[in-house]
C-alpha cells in the first residue's frame, strides 16, 4: 500500500545546530507540503512543492529550507535551530488539491 | 486577524449527542471546504469535502457551507467515543493547491 513516512519520529537538538527532517511518499504525488503544528495555531504551512525542482515558501518559512530532487522525497532543513522551532512537524502529499495525506509527524525539541 | 477562525474548545459531550463544530473565514475567494480529523499523536486525515455553499451528508456526518455568512459547520449525529479527536477545518481558493487550516477543535465524547 502507498504511504507517507517521516523520520525521525522524535528529535532533540541544541540551539544553533542544523537539523534535517525526512519525508518520503510512495503515492507518486507531485504536491508535497511541510507544516508545523503548535497549540493555538493549528497547522501552519512552512514550504511546499508542486514537482521536482519546484519549491515555494509558505506562511512561516523563515529559518527553514527544502529541496526537491525527486518525486518521493521532500526533506525539511532547519539551518540553525532555535527554541521557537520546537514543534510537531507534519509532511503531507496530494494528487488532488483537497485530499492531503499526512505523515505521522516528527516531534522536535530544541534546547 | 487570522483568515480562518475556529473555536479551539475543548468540547466534551455525552455519547449519542449531536455535535456542532464551526469555522468562520474572512477570504471571500475560498471555494473549497474540507474537514480533517486528527486522532491524538497522529496526522490529520480527510473526513469531508464540499464545494461552494450547501450541505453534504456522509453517514453520521454532515458538512454545511454558508458562503454568504463565511461560515462552515460540521455536524456529528449520534456521537461515539471513537469520534474523540481534534477536528480541523480547511479551505482553499479555486486557483490554489495549498490549504488554509483552522486551529482545530478538540472533541471528547464520553461513554
JSON list of C-alpha atoms in Angstrom, two decimals:
[
{"chain": "A", "resi": 1, "resn": "UNK", "atom": "CA", "xyz": [0.00, 0.00, 0.00]},
{"chain": "A", "resi": 2, "resn": "UNK", "atom": "CA", "xyz": [1.11, 3.55, -0.73]},
{"chain": "A", "resi": 3, "resn": "UNK", "atom": "CA", "xyz": [2.16, 5.55, 2.30]},
{"chain": "A", "resi": 4, "resn": "UNK", "atom": "CA", "xyz": [3.96, 8.62, 3.57]},
{"chain": "A", "resi": 5, "resn": "UNK", "atom": "CA", "xyz": [6.65, 8.27, 6.21]},
{"chain": "A", "resi": 6, "resn": "UNK", "atom": "CA", "xyz": [8.61, 10.73, 8.30]},
{"chain": "A", "resi": 7, "resn": "UNK", "atom": "CA", "xyz": [11.88, 10.30, 10.16]},
{"chain": "A", "resi": 8, "resn": "UNK", "atom": "CA", "xyz": [12.93, 10.66, 12.82]},
{"chain": "A", "resi": 9, "resn": "UNK", "atom": "CA", "xyz": [9.70, 10.48, 14.83]},
{"chain": "A", "resi": 10, "resn": "UNK", "atom": "CA", "xyz": [11.32, 12.27, 17.76]},
{"chain": "A", "resi": 11, "resn": "UNK", "atom": "CA", "xyz": [14.35, 14.54, 17.79]},
{"chain": "A", "resi": 12, "resn": "UNK", "atom": "CA", "xyz": [16.06, 16.55, 20.50]},
{"chain": "A", "resi": 13, "resn": "UNK", "atom": "CA", "xyz": [18.69, 19.02, 19.37]},
{"chain": "A", "resi": 14, "resn": "UNK", "atom": "CA", "xyz": [20.52, 22.08, 20.61]},
{"chain": "A", "resi": 15, "resn": "UNK", "atom": "CA", "xyz": [20.15, 25.71, 19.61]},
{"chain": "A", "resi": 16, "resn": "UNK", "atom": "CA", "xyz": [22.26, 26.56, 16.58]},
{"chain": "A", "resi": 17, "resn": "UNK", "atom": "CA", "xyz": [22.52, 23.04, 15.15]},
{"chain": "A", "resi": 18, "resn": "UNK", "atom": "CA", "xyz": [21.39, 22.17, 11.64]},
{"chain": "A", "resi": 19, "resn": "UNK", "atom": "CA", "xyz": [18.59, 19.62, 11.58]},
{"chain": "A", "resi": 20, "resn": "UNK", "atom": "CA", "xyz": [17.03, 17.77, 8.65]},
{"chain": "A", "resi": 21, "resn": "UNK", "atom": "CA", "xyz": [13.66, 16.07, 8.83]},
{"chain": "A", "resi": 22, "resn": "UNK", "atom": "CA", "xyz": [12.93, 13.46, 6.19]},
{"chain": "A", "resi": 23, "resn": "UNK", "atom": "CA", "xyz": [9.66, 12.90, 4.35]},
{"chain": "A", "resi": 24, "resn": "UNK", "atom": "CA", "xyz": [9.12, 10.05, 1.87]},
{"chain": "A", "resi": 25, "resn": "UNK", "atom": "CA", "xyz": [5.93, 9.20, -0.02]},
{"chain": "A", "resi": 26, "resn": "UNK", "atom": "CA", "xyz": [5.13, 6.29, -2.29]},
{"chain": "A", "resi": 27, "resn": "UNK", "atom": "CA", "xyz": [1.89, 7.77, -3.70]},
{"chain": "A", "resi": 28, "resn": "UNK", "atom": "CA", "xyz": [3.82, 9.26, -6.64]},
{"chain": "A", "resi": 29, "resn": "UNK", "atom": "CA", "xyz": [2.18, 12.60, -5.83]},
{"chain": "A", "resi": 30, "resn": "UNK", "atom": "CA", "xyz": [3.55, 15.78, -7.35]},
{"chain": "A", "resi": 31, "resn": "UNK", "atom": "CA", "xyz": [2.36, 18.01, -4.49]},
{"chain": "A", "resi": 32, "resn": "UNK", "atom": "CA", "xyz": [4.17, 17.86, -1.13]},
{"chain": "A", "resi": 33, "resn": "UNK", "atom": "CA", "xyz": [3.84, 20.10, 1.91]},
{"chain": "A", "resi": 34, "resn": "UNK", "atom": "CA", "xyz": [5.52, 20.74, 5.25]},
{"chain": "A", "resi": 35, "resn": "UNK", "atom": "CA", "xyz": [3.51, 22.07, 8.21]},
{"chain": "A", "resi": 36, "resn": "UNK", "atom": "CA", "xyz": [4.21, 22.78, 11.82]},
{"chain": "A", "resi": 37, "resn": "UNK", "atom": "CA", "xyz": [1.52, 22.32, 14.45]},
{"chain": "A", "resi": 38, "resn": "UNK", "atom": "CA", "xyz": [1.52, 24.32, 17.67]},
{"chain": "A", "resi": 39, "resn": "UNK", "atom": "CA", "xyz": [-1.15, 24.74, 20.32]},
{"chain": "A", "resi": 40, "resn": "UNK", "atom": "CA", "xyz": [-3.47, 27.57, 19.40]},
{"chain": "A", "resi": 41, "resn": "UNK", "atom": "CA", "xyz": [-2.12, 27.91, 15.88]},
{"chain": "A", "resi": 42, "resn": "UNK", "atom": "CA", "xyz": [-3.23, 24.74, 14.17]},
{"chain": "A", "resi": 43, "resn": "UNK", "atom": "CA", "xyz": [-1.36, 23.68, 11.06]},
{"chain": "A", "resi": 44, "resn": "UNK", "atom": "CA", "xyz": [0.81, 26.36, 9.51]},
{"chain": "A", "resi": 45, "resn": "UNK", "atom": "CA", "xyz": [2.39, 25.89, 6.11]},
{"chain": "A", "resi": 46, "resn": "UNK", "atom": "CA", "xyz": [6.19, 26.11, 6.03]},
{"chain": "A", "resi": 47, "resn": "UNK", "atom": "CA", "xyz": [7.13, 25.16, 2.46]},
{"chain": "A", "resi": 48, "resn": "UNK", "atom": "CA", "xyz": [5.52, 23.32, -0.40]},
{"chain": "A", "resi": 49, "resn": "UNK", "atom": "CA", "xyz": [6.46, 21.81, -3.75]},
{"chain": "A", "resi": 50, "resn": "UNK", "atom": "CA", "xyz": [4.42, 21.08, -6.85]},
{"chain": "A", "resi": 51, "resn": "UNK", "atom": "CA", "xyz": [7.04, 18.94, -8.53]},
{"chain": "A", "resi": 52, "resn": "UNK", "atom": "CA", "xyz": [10.73, 18.12, -8.88]},
{"chain": "A", "resi": 53, "resn": "UNK", "atom": "CA", "xyz": [12.92, 21.23, -8.62]},
{"chain": "A", "resi": 54, "resn": "UNK", "atom": "CA", "xyz": [9.89, 23.31, -7.57]},
{"chain": "A", "resi": 55, "resn": "UNK", "atom": "CA", "xyz": [9.77, 24.80, -4.05]},
{"chain": "A", "resi": 56, "resn": "UNK", "atom": "CA", "xyz": [7.68, 27.61, -2.58]},
{"chain": "A", "resi": 57, "resn": "UNK", "atom": "CA", "xyz": [7.60, 29.47, 0.72]},
{"chain": "A", "resi": 58, "resn": "UNK", "atom": "CA", "xyz": [4.60, 29.17, 2.97]},
{"chain": "A", "resi": 59, "resn": "UNK", "atom": "CA", "xyz": [3.29, 31.25, 5.83]},
{"chain": "A", "resi": 60, "resn": "UNK", "atom": "CA", "xyz": [6.13, 30.53, 8.27]},
{"chain": "A", "resi": 61, "resn": "UNK", "atom": "CA", "xyz": [9.20, 29.79, 6.13]},
{"chain": "A", "resi": 62, "resn": "UNK", "atom": "CA", "xyz": [11.86, 31.85, 7.94]},
{"chain": "A", "resi": 63, "resn": "UNK", "atom": "CA", "xyz": [14.65, 29.59, 9.23]},
{"chain": "A", "resi": 64, "resn": "UNK", "atom": "CA", "xyz": [13.57, 26.61, 7.09]},
{"chain": "A", "resi": 65, "resn": "UNK", "atom": "CA", "xyz": [14.53, 25.34, 3.65]},
{"chain": "A", "resi": 66, "resn": "UNK", "atom": "CA", "xyz": [13.51, 22.46, 1.38]},
{"chain": "A", "resi": 67, "resn": "UNK", "atom": "CA", "xyz": [14.77, 20.93, -1.83]},
{"chain": "A", "resi": 68, "resn": "UNK", "atom": "CA", "xyz": [13.03, 18.52, -4.22]},
{"chain": "A", "resi": 69, "resn": "UNK", "atom": "CA", "xyz": [15.35, 16.35, -6.25]},
{"chain": "A", "resi": 70, "resn": "UNK", "atom": "CA", "xyz": [12.86, 13.52, -6.90]},
{"chain": "A", "resi": 71, "resn": "UNK", "atom": "CA", "xyz": [9.11, 12.89, -6.67]},
{"chain": "A", "resi": 72, "resn": "UNK", "atom": "CA", "xyz": [9.23, 10.80, -3.49]},
{"chain": "A", "resi": 73, "resn": "UNK", "atom": "CA", "xyz": [11.18, 12.99, -1.05]},
{"chain": "A", "resi": 74, "resn": "UNK", "atom": "CA", "xyz": [10.93, 16.49, 0.40]},
{"chain": "A", "resi": 75, "resn": "UNK", "atom": "CA", "xyz": [13.44, 16.95, 3.25]},
{"chain": "A", "resi": 76, "resn": "UNK", "atom": "CA", "xyz": [12.99, 19.93, 5.55]},
{"chain": "A", "resi": 77, "resn": "UNK", "atom": "CA", "xyz": [16.14, 21.60, 6.91]},
{"chain": "A", "resi": 78, "resn": "UNK", "atom": "CA", "xyz": [16.38, 23.91, 9.87]},
{"chain": "A", "resi": 79, "resn": "UNK", "atom": "CA", "xyz": [19.52, 25.87, 9.12]},
{"chain": "A", "resi": 80, "resn": "UNK", "atom": "CA", "xyz": [20.24, 26.94, 12.70]},
{"chain": "A", "resi": 81, "resn": "UNK", "atom": "CA", "xyz": [17.71, 25.53, 15.12]},
{"chain": "A", "resi": 82, "resn": "UNK", "atom": "CA", "xyz": [16.02, 27.94, 17.55]},
{"chain": "A", "resi": 83, "resn": "UNK", "atom": "CA", "xyz": [13.87, 27.23, 20.60]},
{"chain": "A", "resi": 84, "resn": "UNK", "atom": "CA", "xyz": [10.92, 28.81, 18.76]},
{"chain": "A", "resi": 85, "resn": "UNK", "atom": "CA", "xyz": [11.13, 25.92, 16.29]},
{"chain": "A", "resi": 86, "resn": "UNK", "atom": "CA", "xyz": [10.20, 23.37, 18.95]},
{"chain": "A", "resi": 87, "resn": "UNK", "atom": "CA", "xyz": [7.04, 21.91, 17.46]},
{"chain": "A", "resi": 88, "resn": "UNK", "atom": "CA", "xyz": [5.40, 18.93, 15.80]},
{"chain": "A", "resi": 89, "resn": "UNK", "atom": "CA", "xyz": [6.18, 18.80, 12.09]},
{"chain": "A", "resi": 90, "resn": "UNK", "atom": "CA", "xyz": [3.90, 17.13, 9.55]},
{"chain": "A", "resi": 91, "resn": "UNK", "atom": "CA", "xyz": [4.64, 16.30, 5.97]},
{"chain": "A", "resi": 92, "resn": "UNK", "atom": "CA", "xyz": [1.79, 15.78, 3.51]},
{"chain": "A", "resi": 93, "resn": "UNK", "atom": "CA", "xyz": [1.37, 14.86, -0.13]},
{"chain": "A", "resi": 94, "resn": "UNK", "atom": "CA", "xyz": [-1.54, 15.15, -2.51]},
{"chain": "A", "resi": 95, "resn": "UNK", "atom": "CA", "xyz": [-2.54, 14.22, -6.02]},
{"chain": "A", "resi": 96, "resn": "UNK", "atom": "CA", "xyz": [-5.64, 16.44, -5.90]},
{"chain": "A", "resi": 97, "resn": "UNK", "atom": "CA", "xyz": [-5.71, 19.81, -4.10]},
{"chain": "A", "resi": 98, "resn": "UNK", "atom": "CA", "xyz": [-8.24, 18.88, -1.42]},
{"chain": "A", "resi": 99, "resn": "UNK", "atom": "CA", "xyz": [-7.11, 15.46, -0.26]},
{"chain": "A", "resi": 100, "resn": "UNK", "atom": "CA", "xyz": [-3.79, 15.68, 1.51]},
{"chain": "A", "resi": 101, "resn": "UNK", "atom": "CA", "xyz": [-2.27, 12.55, 3.02]},
{"chain": "A", "resi": 102, "resn": "UNK", "atom": "CA", "xyz": [-0.33, 13.29, 6.15]},
{"chain": "A", "resi": 103, "resn": "UNK", "atom": "CA", "xyz": [2.63, 11.51, 7.66]},
{"chain": "A", "resi": 104, "resn": "UNK", "atom": "CA", "xyz": [2.74, 10.51, 11.34]},
{"chain": "A", "resi": 105, "resn": "UNK", "atom": "CA", "xyz": [4.67, 13.64, 12.39]},
{"chain": "A", "resi": 106, "resn": "UNK", "atom": "CA", "xyz": [8.04, 14.44, 13.92]},
{"chain": "A", "resi": 107, "resn": "UNK", "atom": "CA", "xyz": [8.27, 15.88, 17.43]},
{"chain": "A", "resi": 108, "resn": "UNK", "atom": "CA", "xyz": [11.21, 18.26, 17.51]},
{"chain": "A", "resi": 109, "resn": "UNK", "atom": "CA", "xyz": [12.58, 19.77, 20.71]},
{"chain": "A", "resi": 110, "resn": "UNK", "atom": "CA", "xyz": [15.23, 22.47, 20.51]},
{"chain": "A", "resi": 111, "resn": "UNK", "atom": "CA", "xyz": [17.04, 23.02, 23.82]},
{"chain": "B", "resi": 1, "resn": "UNK", "atom": "CA", "xyz": [-6.82, 38.59, 12.25]},
{"chain": "B", "resi": 2, "resn": "UNK", "atom": "CA", "xyz": [-6.47, 35.00, 11.04]},
{"chain": "B", "resi": 3, "resn": "UNK", "atom": "CA", "xyz": [-8.04, 34.09, 7.71]},
{"chain": "B", "resi": 4, "resn": "UNK", "atom": "CA", "xyz": [-9.77, 31.11, 9.31]},
{"chain": "B", "resi": 5, "resn": "UNK", "atom": "CA", "xyz": [-11.08, 31.15, 12.89]},
{"chain": "B", "resi": 6, "resn": "UNK", "atom": "CA", "xyz": [-12.07, 28.03, 14.78]},
{"chain": "B", "resi": 7, "resn": "UNK", "atom": "CA", "xyz": [-13.13, 27.65, 18.40]},
{"chain": "B", "resi": 8, "resn": "UNK", "atom": "CA", "xyz": [-10.41, 25.51, 19.99]},
{"chain": "B", "resi": 9, "resn": "UNK", "atom": "CA", "xyz": [-12.67, 24.01, 22.62]},
{"chain": "B", "resi": 10, "resn": "UNK", "atom": "CA", "xyz": [-12.12, 21.65, 24.31]},
{"chain": "B", "resi": 11, "resn": "UNK", "atom": "CA", "xyz": [-15.62, 20.33, 23.75]},
{"chain": "B", "resi": 12, "resn": "UNK", "atom": "CA", "xyz": [-16.90, 17.45, 25.85]},
{"chain": "B", "resi": 13, "resn": "UNK", "atom": "CA", "xyz": [-20.24, 15.72, 25.13]},
{"chain": "B", "resi": 14, "resn": "UNK", "atom": "CA", "xyz": [-22.01, 12.52, 26.23]},
{"chain": "B", "resi": 15, "resn": "UNK", "atom": "CA", "xyz": [-22.25, 9.59, 23.85]},
{"chain": "B", "resi": 16, "resn": "UNK", "atom": "CA", "xyz": [-25.20, 9.93, 21.49]},
{"chain": "B", "resi": 17, "resn": "UNK", "atom": "CA", "xyz": [-25.19, 13.74, 21.49]},
{"chain": "B", "resi": 18, "resn": "UNK", "atom": "CA", "xyz": [-25.31, 15.88, 18.37]},
{"chain": "B", "resi": 19, "resn": "UNK", "atom": "CA", "xyz": [-22.08, 17.81, 17.95]},
{"chain": "B", "resi": 20, "resn": "UNK", "atom": "CA", "xyz": [-21.70, 21.07, 16.04]},
{"chain": "B", "resi": 21, "resn": "UNK", "atom": "CA", "xyz": [-18.24, 22.28, 15.03]},
{"chain": "B", "resi": 22, "resn": "UNK", "atom": "CA", "xyz": [-17.79, 25.60, 13.31]},
{"chain": "B", "resi": 23, "resn": "UNK", "atom": "CA", "xyz": [-15.35, 27.81, 11.42]},
{"chain": "B", "resi": 24, "resn": "UNK", "atom": "CA", "xyz": [-15.57, 31.34, 10.14]},
{"chain": "B", "resi": 25, "resn": "UNK", "atom": "CA", "xyz": [-13.36, 32.81, 7.45]},
{"chain": "B", "resi": 26, "resn": "UNK", "atom": "CA", "xyz": [-12.59, 36.22, 6.00]},
{"chain": "B", "resi": 27, "resn": "UNK", "atom": "CA", "xyz": [-11.42, 35.47, 2.44]},
{"chain": "B", "resi": 28, "resn": "UNK", "atom": "CA", "xyz": [-14.45, 35.52, 0.13]},
{"chain": "B", "resi": 29, "resn": "UNK", "atom": "CA", "xyz": [-12.35, 33.77, -2.56]},
{"chain": "B", "resi": 30, "resn": "UNK", "atom": "CA", "xyz": [-12.42, 30.48, -0.65]},
{"chain": "B", "resi": 31, "resn": "UNK", "atom": "CA", "xyz": [-14.49, 28.00, -2.67]},
{"chain": "B", "resi": 32, "resn": "UNK", "atom": "CA", "xyz": [-13.48, 24.54, -1.47]},
{"chain": "B", "resi": 33, "resn": "UNK", "atom": "CA", "xyz": [-14.04, 23.48, 2.13]},
{"chain": "B", "resi": 34, "resn": "UNK", "atom": "CA", "xyz": [-12.83, 20.44, 3.99]},
{"chain": "B", "resi": 35, "resn": "UNK", "atom": "CA", "xyz": [-12.91, 18.88, 7.43]},
{"chain": "B", "resi": 36, "resn": "UNK", "atom": "CA", "xyz": [-9.96, 16.87, 8.62]},
{"chain": "B", "resi": 37, "resn": "UNK", "atom": "CA", "xyz": [-9.95, 14.63, 11.71]},
{"chain": "B", "resi": 38, "resn": "UNK", "atom": "CA", "xyz": [-6.83, 14.14, 13.80]},
{"chain": "B", "resi": 39, "resn": "UNK", "atom": "CA", "xyz": [-6.50, 11.50, 16.46]},
{"chain": "B", "resi": 40, "resn": "UNK", "atom": "CA", "xyz": [-4.04, 12.03, 19.26]},
{"chain": "B", "resi": 41, "resn": "UNK", "atom": "CA", "xyz": [-0.40, 11.77, 18.13]},
{"chain": "B", "resi": 42, "resn": "UNK", "atom": "CA", "xyz": [-1.43, 11.03, 14.52]},
{"chain": "B", "resi": 43, "resn": "UNK", "atom": "CA", "xyz": [-1.50, 13.02, 11.31]},
{"chain": "B", "resi": 44, "resn": "UNK", "atom": "CA", "xyz": [-4.79, 14.57, 10.12]},
{"chain": "B", "resi": 45, "resn": "UNK", "atom": "CA", "xyz": [-6.98, 12.66, 7.66]},
{"chain": "B", "resi": 46, "resn": "UNK", "atom": "CA", "xyz": [-9.65, 13.98, 5.31]},
{"chain": "B", "resi": 47, "resn": "UNK", "atom": "CA", "xyz": [-13.18, 13.49, 6.66]},
{"chain": "B", "resi": 48, "resn": "UNK", "atom": "CA", "xyz": [-15.45, 15.60, 4.47]},
{"chain": "B", "resi": 49, "resn": "UNK", "atom": "CA", "xyz": [-15.15, 17.79, 1.38]},
{"chain": "B", "resi": 50, "resn": "UNK", "atom": "CA", "xyz": [-17.64, 20.30, -0.03]},
{"chain": "B", "resi": 51, "resn": "UNK", "atom": "CA", "xyz": [-17.60, 22.78, -2.87]},
{"chain": "B", "resi": 52, "resn": "UNK", "atom": "CA", "xyz": [-19.26, 26.19, -2.50]},
{"chain": "B", "resi": 53, "resn": "UNK", "atom": "CA", "xyz": [-22.49, 26.56, -0.49]},
{"chain": "B", "resi": 54, "resn": "UNK", "atom": "CA", "xyz": [-24.83, 23.81, 0.60]},
{"chain": "B", "resi": 55, "resn": "UNK", "atom": "CA", "xyz": [-24.90, 20.61, 2.61]},
{"chain": "B", "resi": 56, "resn": "UNK", "atom": "CA", "xyz": [-23.17, 17.28, 2.21]},
{"chain": "B", "resi": 57, "resn": "UNK", "atom": "CA", "xyz": [-24.00, 14.19, 4.22]},
{"chain": "B", "resi": 58, "resn": "UNK", "atom": "CA", "xyz": [-21.88, 11.10, 4.83]},
{"chain": "B", "resi": 59, "resn": "UNK", "atom": "CA", "xyz": [-23.29, 8.68, 7.37]},
{"chain": "B", "resi": 60, "resn": "UNK", "atom": "CA", "xyz": [-23.41, 10.41, 10.75]},
{"chain": "B", "resi": 61, "resn": "UNK", "atom": "CA", "xyz": [-21.52, 13.44, 9.44]},
{"chain": "B", "resi": 62, "resn": "UNK", "atom": "CA", "xyz": [-22.98, 16.50, 7.71]},
{"chain": "B", "resi": 63, "resn": "UNK", "atom": "CA", "xyz": [-20.89, 19.37, 6.35]},
{"chain": "B", "resi": 64, "resn": "UNK", "atom": "CA", "xyz": [-22.61, 22.70, 5.79]},
{"chain": "B", "resi": 65, "resn": "UNK", "atom": "CA", "xyz": [-21.28, 25.76, 3.99]},
{"chain": "B", "resi": 66, "resn": "UNK", "atom": "CA", "xyz": [-22.85, 29.23, 4.09]},
{"chain": "B", "resi": 67, "resn": "UNK", "atom": "CA", "xyz": [-20.73, 31.43, 1.83]},
{"chain": "B", "resi": 68, "resn": "UNK", "atom": "CA", "xyz": [-22.91, 34.49, 2.40]},
{"chain": "B", "resi": 69, "resn": "UNK", "atom": "CA", "xyz": [-22.02, 34.39, 6.10]},
{"chain": "B", "resi": 70, "resn": "UNK", "atom": "CA", "xyz": [-18.49, 33.00, 5.54]},
{"chain": "B", "resi": 71, "resn": "UNK", "atom": "CA", "xyz": [-19.35, 30.19, 7.94]},
{"chain": "B", "resi": 72, "resn": "UNK", "atom": "CA", "xyz": [-18.92, 26.43, 7.74]},
{"chain": "B", "resi": 73, "resn": "UNK", "atom": "CA", "xyz": [-20.10, 23.71, 10.08]},
{"chain": "B", "resi": 74, "resn": "UNK", "atom": "CA", "xyz": [-19.63, 20.02, 10.72]},
{"chain": "B", "resi": 75, "resn": "UNK", "atom": "CA", "xyz": [-22.43, 18.15, 12.47]},
{"chain": "B", "resi": 76, "resn": "UNK", "atom": "CA", "xyz": [-21.92, 14.74, 14.04]},
{"chain": "B", "resi": 77, "resn": "UNK", "atom": "CA", "xyz": [-25.08, 12.78, 14.89]},
{"chain": "B", "resi": 78, "resn": "UNK", "atom": "CA", "xyz": [-25.19, 10.00, 17.46]},
{"chain": "B", "resi": 79, "resn": "UNK", "atom": "CA", "xyz": [-21.65, 10.80, 18.54]},
{"chain": "B", "resi": 80, "resn": "UNK", "atom": "CA", "xyz": [-19.45, 7.89, 19.63]},
{"chain": "B", "resi": 81, "resn": "UNK", "atom": "CA", "xyz": [-16.35, 7.71, 21.86]},
{"chain": "B", "resi": 82, "resn": "UNK", "atom": "CA", "xyz": [-14.41, 6.83, 18.70]},
{"chain": "B", "resi": 83, "resn": "UNK", "atom": "CA", "xyz": [-15.25, 10.33, 17.41]},
{"chain": "B", "resi": 84, "resn": "UNK", "atom": "CA", "xyz": [-12.99, 11.79, 20.10]},
{"chain": "B", "resi": 85, "resn": "UNK", "atom": "CA", "xyz": [-10.35, 13.69, 18.14]},
{"chain": "B", "resi": 86, "resn": "UNK", "atom": "CA", "xyz": [-9.34, 17.15, 17.01]},
{"chain": "B", "resi": 87, "resn": "UNK", "atom": "CA", "xyz": [-11.33, 18.42, 14.03]},
{"chain": "B", "resi": 88, "resn": "UNK", "atom": "CA", "xyz": [-9.69, 20.92, 11.70]},
{"chain": "B", "resi": 89, "resn": "UNK", "atom": "CA", "xyz": [-11.47, 22.88, 9.03]},
{"chain": "B", "resi": 90, "resn": "UNK", "atom": "CA", "xyz": [-9.53, 23.69, 5.88]},
{"chain": "B", "resi": 91, "resn": "UNK", "atom": "CA", "xyz": [-10.28, 25.69, 2.76]},
{"chain": "B", "resi": 92, "resn": "UNK", "atom": "CA", "xyz": [-8.74, 26.98, -0.45]},
{"chain": "B", "resi": 93, "resn": "UNK", "atom": "CA", "xyz": [-9.43, 29.32, -3.31]},
{"chain": "B", "resi": 94, "resn": "UNK", "atom": "CA", "xyz": [-10.23, 27.98, -6.76]},
{"chain": "B", "resi": 95, "resn": "UNK", "atom": "CA", "xyz": [-6.72, 28.51, -8.10]},
{"chain": "B", "resi": 96, "resn": "UNK", "atom": "CA", "xyz": [-4.70, 27.40, -5.07]},
{"chain": "B", "resi": 97, "resn": "UNK", "atom": "CA", "xyz": [-3.36, 23.93, -4.42]},
{"chain": "B", "resi": 98, "resn": "UNK", "atom": "CA", "xyz": [-2.43, 24.69, -0.82]},
{"chain": "B", "resi": 99, "resn": "UNK", "atom": "CA", "xyz": [-4.91, 24.70, 2.04]},
{"chain": "B", "resi": 100, "resn": "UNK", "atom": "CA", "xyz": [-5.50, 27.17, 4.87]},
{"chain": "B", "resi": 101, "resn": "UNK", "atom": "CA", "xyz": [-6.34, 25.38, 8.10]},
{"chain": "B", "resi": 102, "resn": "UNK", "atom": "CA", "xyz": [-8.23, 26.44, 11.20]},
{"chain": "B", "resi": 103, "resn": "UNK", "atom": "CA", "xyz": [-6.59, 25.89, 14.57]},
{"chain": "B", "resi": 104, "resn": "UNK", "atom": "CA", "xyz": [-8.72, 22.81, 15.33]},
{"chain": "B", "resi": 105, "resn": "UNK", "atom": "CA", "xyz": [-11.41, 21.93, 17.90]},
{"chain": "B", "resi": 106, "resn": "UNK", "atom": "CA", "xyz": [-10.65, 19.17, 20.39]},
{"chain": "B", "resi": 107, "resn": "UNK", "atom": "CA", "xyz": [-13.71, 16.94, 20.91]},
{"chain": "B", "resi": 108, "resn": "UNK", "atom": "CA", "xyz": [-14.19, 14.30, 23.61]},
{"chain": "B", "resi": 109, "resn": "UNK", "atom": "CA", "xyz": [-17.23, 12.01, 23.54]},
{"chain": "B", "resi": 110, "resn": "UNK", "atom": "CA", "xyz": [-17.80, 10.46, 26.94]},
{"chain": "B", "resi": 111, "resn": "UNK", "atom": "CA", "xyz": [-19.19, 6.89, 27.14]}
]
